[in-house]
CSV table of C-alpha atoms in Angstrom, one decimal:
chain,number,residue,atom,x,y,z
Z,1,MET,CA,-58.9,13.4,-85.4
Z,2,SER,CA,-62.1,14.8,-86.9
Z,3,TYR,CA,-61.7,18.4,-87.8
Z,4,PRO,CA,-64.9,20.5,-87.8
Z,5,LYS,CA,-65.5,22.5,-91.0
Z,6,SER,CA,-63.7,25.8,-90.8
Z,7,PRO,CA,-65.7,28.9,-91.3
Z,8,GLY,CA,-65.2,30.1,-94.9
Z,9,LEU,CA,-65.1,26.7,-96.4
Z,10,ASP,CA,-67.7,25.8,-99.1
Z,11,GLU,CA,-71.1,25.7,-97.5
Z,12,SER,CA,-73.1,25.5,-100.7
Z,13,CYS,CA,-74.6,22.2,-99.6
Z,14,ARG,CA,-75.8,22.2,-96.0
Z,15,LEU,CA,-76.8,19.0,-94.2
Z,16,THR,CA,-80.6,18.6,-93.9
Z,17,GLY,CA,-80.2,15.5,-91.8
Z,18,PHE,CA,-83.1,13.3,-90.5
Z,19,SER,CA,-86.1,14.5,-88.6
Z,20,ILE,CA,-86.5,13.3,-85.0
Z,21,GLY,CA,-89.9,14.9,-84.5
Z,22,GLY,CA,-91.4,18.4,-84.7
Z,23,ASP,CA,-88.8,20.9,-86.0
Z,24,GLU,CA,-85.8,19.0,-84.6
Z,25,TYR,CA,-83.3,17.4,-86.9
Z,26,VAL,CA,-80.1,15.3,-86.5
Z,27,GLY,CA,-77.9,16.8,-89.1
Z,28,ASN,CA,-75.2,14.1,-89.5
Z,29,LEU,CA,-76.6,10.8,-88.2
Z,30,GLY,CA,-73.9,8.8,-90.0
Z,31,SER,CA,-71.1,10.6,-88.1
Z,32,ILE,CA,-72.9,10.2,-84.8
Z,33,LEU,CA,-73.2,6.4,-85.3
Z,34,ILE,CA,-69.5,6.1,-86.3
Z,35,ALA,CA,-68.4,8.2,-83.4
Z,36,ALA,CA,-70.4,5.9,-81.0
Z,37,ILE,CA,-68.7,2.9,-82.6
Z,38,ALA,CA,-65.4,4.6,-82.2
Z,39,ILE,CA,-66.0,5.0,-78.5
Z,40,LEU,CA,-66.7,1.3,-78.1
Z,41,VAL,CA,-63.8,0.2,-80.2
Z,42,THR,CA,-61.4,2.5,-78.3
Z,43,LEU,CA,-62.6,1.2,-74.9
Z,44,LEU,CA,-61.7,-2.3,-76.2
Z,45,LEU,CA,-58.2,-1.1,-77.2
Z,46,ILE,CA,-57.8,0.4,-73.7
Z,47,GLY,CA,-58.7,-2.9,-72.2
Z,48,LEU,CA,-56.3,-4.8,-74.5
Z,49,ALA,CA,-53.5,-2.4,-73.6
Z,50,GLU,CA,-54.1,-3.0,-70.0
Z,51,ARG,CA,-53.2,-6.7,-70.5
Z,52,LYS,CA,-49.8,-5.7,-71.9
Z,53,LEU,CA,-48.2,-5.4,-68.5
Z,54,ALA,CA,-44.6,-4.9,-69.6
Z,55,ALA,CA,-45.3,-2.8,-72.7
Z,56,VAL,CA,-43.4,0.4,-73.0
Z,57,GLY,CA,-45.7,3.4,-72.9
Z,58,ARG,CA,-48.8,1.5,-71.9
Z,59,ARG,CA,-50.2,4.2,-69.7
Z,60,GLU,CA,-49.4,6.9,-72.2
Z,61,MET,CA,-51.1,5.0,-75.0
Z,62,GLN,CA,-54.2,4.5,-72.8
Z,63,LEU,CA,-54.2,8.3,-72.1
Z,64,PHE,CA,-54.1,8.9,-75.9
Z,65,LEU,CA,-57.0,6.6,-76.4
Z,66,PHE,CA,-59.0,8.1,-73.5
Z,67,ILE,CA,-58.6,11.6,-74.9
Z,68,TYR,CA,-59.7,10.2,-78.3
Z,69,ILE,CA,-62.9,9.0,-76.7
Z,70,LEU,CA,-63.5,12.5,-75.3
Z,71,VAL,CA,-63.0,13.9,-78.8
Z,72,GLN,CA,-65.6,11.5,-80.2
Z,73,ILE,CA,-68.1,12.4,-77.5
Z,74,CYS,CA,-67.7,16.1,-78.5
Z,75,GLU,CA,-67.9,15.1,-82.1
Z,76,ILE,CA,-71.4,13.7,-81.6
Z,77,PHE,CA,-72.6,17.1,-80.6
Z,78,THR,CA,-70.6,19.2,-83.1
Z,79,ILE,CA,-69.9,17.4,-86.4
Z,80,GLY,CA,-72.9,15.2,-85.8
Z,81,LEU,CA,-75.0,18.4,-85.7
Z,82,PHE,CA,-77.0,17.1,-82.8
Z,83,PRO,CA,-79.9,19.5,-82.0
Z,84,LEU,CA,-78.6,21.9,-79.4
Z,85,ASN,CA,-79.0,25.5,-78.6
Z,86,LYS,CA,-76.3,27.9,-79.8
Z,87,THR,CA,-74.6,28.4,-76.4
Z,88,VAL,CA,-74.2,24.6,-75.8
Z,89,ARG,CA,-73.0,24.1,-79.3
Z,90,ILE,CA,-70.3,26.7,-78.9
Z,91,ALA,CA,-69.2,25.2,-75.6
Z,92,PHE,CA,-68.9,21.7,-77.2
Z,93,THR,CA,-67.0,23.2,-80.1
Z,94,GLY,CA,-64.5,24.8,-77.8
Z,95,ALA,CA,-64.0,21.6,-75.9
Z,96,HIS,CA,-63.8,19.6,-79.2
Z,97,LEU,CA,-61.1,21.8,-80.7
Z,98,GLY,CA,-59.1,21.8,-77.4
Z,99,LEU,CA,-59.3,18.0,-77.1
Z,100,ILE,CA,-58.1,17.6,-80.7
Z,101,LEU,CA,-54.9,19.4,-80.0
Z,102,ALA,CA,-54.4,17.6,-76.7
Z,103,CYS,CA,-55.0,14.2,-78.3
Z,104,THR,CA,-52.3,14.8,-81.0
Z,105,TRP,CA,-49.9,16.2,-78.4
Z,106,ILE,CA,-50.2,13.0,-76.3
Z,107,LEU,CA,-49.7,11.0,-79.6
Z,108,LEU,CA,-46.4,12.8,-80.0
Z,109,ILE,CA,-45.5,12.1,-76.4
Z,110,ASN,CA,-46.0,8.4,-77.1
Z,111,ALA,CA,-43.4,8.7,-79.9
Z,112,ILE,CA,-40.9,10.3,-77.5
Z,113,ILE,CA,-41.6,7.7,-74.8
Z,114,GLY,CA,-40.4,5.0,-77.3
Z,115,TYR,CA,-36.9,6.5,-77.0
Z,116,GLN,CA,-37.1,5.9,-73.2
Z,117,LEU,CA,-35.7,9.3,-72.3
Z,118,TRP,CA,-37.6,9.0,-69.1
Z,119,GLU,CA,-39.4,6.1,-67.4
Z,120,ASP,CA,-42.8,5.5,-68.8
Z,121,GLY,CA,-46.0,5.2,-66.7
Z,122,THR,CA,-44.5,6.9,-63.7
Z,123,LEU,CA,-46.1,9.8,-61.8
Z,124,PHE,CA,-43.7,12.2,-63.5
Z,125,SER,CA,-44.4,10.9,-67.0
Z,126,MET,CA,-48.2,10.8,-66.6
Z,127,GLY,CA,-48.3,14.1,-64.7
Z,128,MET,CA,-46.2,15.9,-67.3
Z,129,SER,CA,-48.4,14.5,-70.1
Z,130,VAL,CA,-51.7,15.4,-68.5
Z,131,PHE,CA,-50.5,18.8,-67.4
Z,132,SER,CA,-49.1,19.8,-70.8
Z,133,ALA,CA,-52.1,18.4,-72.7
Z,134,SER,CA,-54.4,20.2,-70.3
Z,135,MET,CA,-52.7,23.5,-70.9
Z,136,LEU,CA,-52.9,23.1,-74.7
Z,137,CYS,CA,-56.6,22.0,-74.4
Z,138,ILE,CA,-57.5,25.0,-72.2
Z,139,GLY,CA,-55.7,27.5,-74.3
Z,140,THR,CA,-57.4,26.3,-77.5
Z,141,ALA,CA,-60.8,26.1,-75.9
Z,142,TYR,CA,-60.4,29.6,-74.6
Z,143,ILE,CA,-59.7,31.0,-78.0
Z,144,ALA,CA,-62.7,29.2,-79.5
Z,145,LEU,CA,-65.0,30.2,-76.6
Z,146,ASP,CA,-63.9,33.8,-76.6
Z,147,THR,CA,-64.4,33.9,-80.4
Z,148,GLY,CA,-67.9,32.4,-80.1
Z,149,PHE,CA,-69.1,34.3,-77.0
Z,150,SER,CA,-67.1,37.5,-77.6
Z,151,TRP,CA,-66.0,37.6,-74.0
Z,152,THR,CA,-63.2,40.2,-74.5
Z,153,GLY,CA,-64.0,41.3,-78.0
Z,154,TYR,CA,-60.3,40.5,-79.0
Z,155,PHE,CA,-61.3,38.0,-81.6
Z,156,ASN,CA,-64.4,39.8,-83.0
Z,157,SER,CA,-62.6,40.7,-86.2
Z,158,SER,CA,-62.5,37.0,-87.1
Z,159,LEU,CA,-66.3,37.0,-87.1
Z,160,ASN,CA,-66.5,39.3,-90.1
Z,161,GLY,CA,-65.9,38.7,-93.8
Z,162,GLN,CA,-64.6,35.1,-94.4
Z,163,ASN,CA,-64.5,34.4,-90.6
Z,164,ARG,CA,-60.8,33.7,-90.6
Z,165,SER,CA,-59.4,33.1,-87.2
Z,166,ILE,CA,-55.6,32.9,-87.2
Z,167,GLY,CA,-55.6,31.7,-83.6
Z,168,LEU,CA,-57.9,28.8,-84.2
Z,169,TYR,CA,-56.2,27.9,-87.5
Z,170,ILE,CA,-52.9,27.5,-85.7
Z,171,THR,CA,-54.3,25.6,-82.7
Z,172,TYR,CA,-56.7,23.2,-84.2
Z,173,GLN,CA,-55.4,22.9,-87.8
Z,174,LEU,CA,-51.7,23.6,-88.0
Z,175,LEU,CA,-50.4,22.4,-84.6
Z,176,PRO,CA,-52.2,19.0,-84.7
Z,177,LEU,CA,-50.8,18.4,-88.2
Z,178,ILE,CA,-47.3,19.3,-87.0
Z,179,PHE,CA,-47.6,16.9,-84.0
Z,180,ILE,CA,-48.8,14.1,-86.2
Z,181,VAL,CA,-46.0,14.5,-88.7
Z,182,ILE,CA,-43.4,14.6,-86.0
Z,183,TYR,CA,-44.9,11.5,-84.5
Z,184,PHE,CA,-44.6,9.7,-87.8
Z,185,ILE,CA,-40.9,10.8,-88.2
Z,186,LEU,CA,-39.8,9.9,-84.7
Z,187,THR,CA,-41.5,6.5,-84.7
Z,188,SER,CA,-40.1,5.7,-88.2
Z,189,ILE,CA,-36.6,6.5,-87.0
Z,190,LEU,CA,-37.2,4.4,-83.9
Z,191,VAL,CA,-38.4,1.4,-85.9
Z,192,LEU,CA,-35.9,1.5,-88.8
Z,193,ARG,CA,-32.8,2.8,-87.2
Z,194,ILE,CA,-33.0,1.6,-83.6
Z,195,LEU,CA,-35.2,-1.5,-83.7
Z,196,GLY,CA,-34.2,-2.5,-87.2
Z,197,GLU,CA,-37.6,-3.7,-88.0
Z,198,LEU,CA,-39.7,-3.4,-91.2
Z,199,ARG,CA,-43.1,-5.0,-90.4
Z,200,PRO,CA,-44.2,-2.3,-87.9
Z,201,MET,CA,-43.8,0.3,-90.7
Z,202,ILE,CA,-46.6,-1.4,-92.5
Z,203,TYR,CA,-48.9,-0.6,-89.6
Z,204,LEU,CA,-47.6,2.9,-89.2
Z,205,THR,CA,-47.8,3.8,-92.9
Z,206,SER,CA,-51.3,2.3,-93.0
Z,207,ALA,CA,-52.3,4.6,-90.1
Z,208,ALA,CA,-50.9,7.6,-92.0
Z,209,ILE,CA,-52.6,6.7,-95.3
Z,210,LEU,CA,-56.0,6.1,-93.6
Z,211,PHE,CA,-55.8,9.4,-91.8
Z,212,THR,CA,-54.9,11.2,-95.0
Z,213,ILE,CA,-57.8,9.6,-96.8
Z,214,GLY,CA,-60.2,10.7,-94.1
Z,215,GLN,CA,-59.0,14.3,-94.5
Z,216,VAL,CA,-59.4,14.2,-98.2
Z,217,PHE,CA,-63.0,13.0,-97.7
Z,218,ASN,CA,-63.6,15.9,-95.3
Z,219,TYR,CA,-62.1,18.7,-97.2
Z,220,VAL,CA,-62.3,17.7,-100.9
Z,221,VAL,CA,-64.9,15.1,-101.5
Z,222,SER,CA,-67.4,16.2,-98.9
Z,223,ILE,CA,-69.3,18.7,-101.0
Z,224,HIS,CA,-69.9,16.1,-103.7
Z,225,ILE,CA,-71.2,13.5,-101.2
Z,226,CYS,CA,-73.5,16.1,-99.7
Z,227,GLU,CA,-74.9,17.1,-103.1
Z,228,GLY,CA,-75.3,13.4,-104.1
Z,229,SER,CA,-77.1,12.5,-100.9
Z,230,SER,CA,-79.4,15.5,-101.0
Z,231,GLY,CA,-77.9,16.8,-97.7
Z,232,LYS,CA,-78.2,13.5,-95.8
Z,233,LEU,CA,-74.5,12.8,-95.6
Z,234,ASN,CA,-71.2,14.5,-96.2
Z,235,GLY,CA,-67.5,13.7,-96.0
Z,236,ALA,CA,-67.4,13.9,-92.2
Z,237,PHE,CA,-68.9,10.4,-92.0
Z,238,PHE,CA,-66.0,8.9,-93.9
Z,239,GLU,CA,-63.5,11.1,-92.2
Z,240,THR,CA,-64.7,9.8,-88.8
Z,241,LEU,CA,-64.6,6.3,-90.1
Z,242,PHE,CA,-61.1,6.5,-91.6
Z,243,THR,CA,-59.8,8.3,-88.5
Z,244,LEU,CA,-61.1,5.5,-86.3
Z,245,THR,CA,-59.3,2.9,-88.5
Z,246,SER,CA,-56.2,5.1,-88.3
Z,247,VAL,CA,-56.3,5.1,-84.5
Z,248,VAL,CA,-56.7,1.3,-84.5
Z,249,MET,CA,-53.6,1.0,-86.7
Z,250,VAL,CA,-51.7,3.3,-84.4
Z,251,TRP,CA,-52.5,0.9,-81.6
Z,252,VAL,CA,-51.5,-2.1,-83.7
Z,253,PHE,CA,-48.3,-0.4,-84.5
Z,254,TRP,CA,-47.6,0.3,-80.8
Z,255,SER,CA,-48.5,-3.2,-79.9
Z,256,SER,CA,-46.1,-4.6,-82.5
Z,257,ILE,CA,-43.1,-2.8,-81.1
Z,258,THR,CA,-43.7,-3.5,-77.4
Z,259,GLU,CA,-43.2,-6.6,-75.3
Z,260,ASP,CA,-46.3,-8.3,-74.0
Z,261,ASP,CA,-44.4,-9.8,-71.1
Z,262,TRP,CA,-40.9,-10.5,-69.9
Z,263,PRO,CA,-39.4,-13.9,-68.8
Z,264,THR,CA,-39.8,-14.4,-65.1
Z,265,PRO,CA,-36.5,-15.3,-63.4
Z,266,GLU,CA,-36.6,-18.7,-61.7
Z,267,ASN,CA,-36.5,-18.6,-57.9
Z,268,THR,CA,-33.1,-19.9,-56.9
Z,269,LEU,CA,-33.7,-19.5,-53.2
Z,270,PRO,CA,-34.1,-22.7,-51.1
């Protein structure tokens, strides 16, 4: 996922972006373009998954991809620094952070589905997935919105000093990372110990490496890219790109360990 810059991180180089007329600027045009491409690519993956009629976890994988699309839509208006008034930007940020947590949670559910502890694609499976993801999304979004709008004043202390919000750190930084790590562990065990395969691990490991590279660009290299491009670009562009390729590799991994179709028994009736 694409993580917005946390308050308190190095802001010595701010994006100046590109003028769209008057005093309006698009701060991160590169990230906007990549997010738009990510939406189109993910729609294609959802369509391809639809054709895998007998694949285990097909609906759950499509749910993961659908939420990823929602994350990218929010990313256009948050990380893309699309010109918006403060109220709308805070609203999109709250939705963005909530959807990031929901997306990684559904990714984890996809790993659990592989063990077939319950039947995939059923009303129970999809209902449980959507409900639990919605609760996580709403909870995270509420913390972000209450922090931004000071509805209750409970989170006002995080607006002072270095703007450190423990609640947001846990819900949009720590928990998504934990979900992703558990997903990697569970799917690795599934592939190596249960399926006894090695090739899918190439795809899974590639997804993990690509995601990690994206985070390095976002949190380590970003400031150098911003300074080198005179504020036209930062690490978020590459983070969005590498996260997209990581999601694609997750889909390829899932596709490699599921059956496209099953043999149809011959009709022996007269």
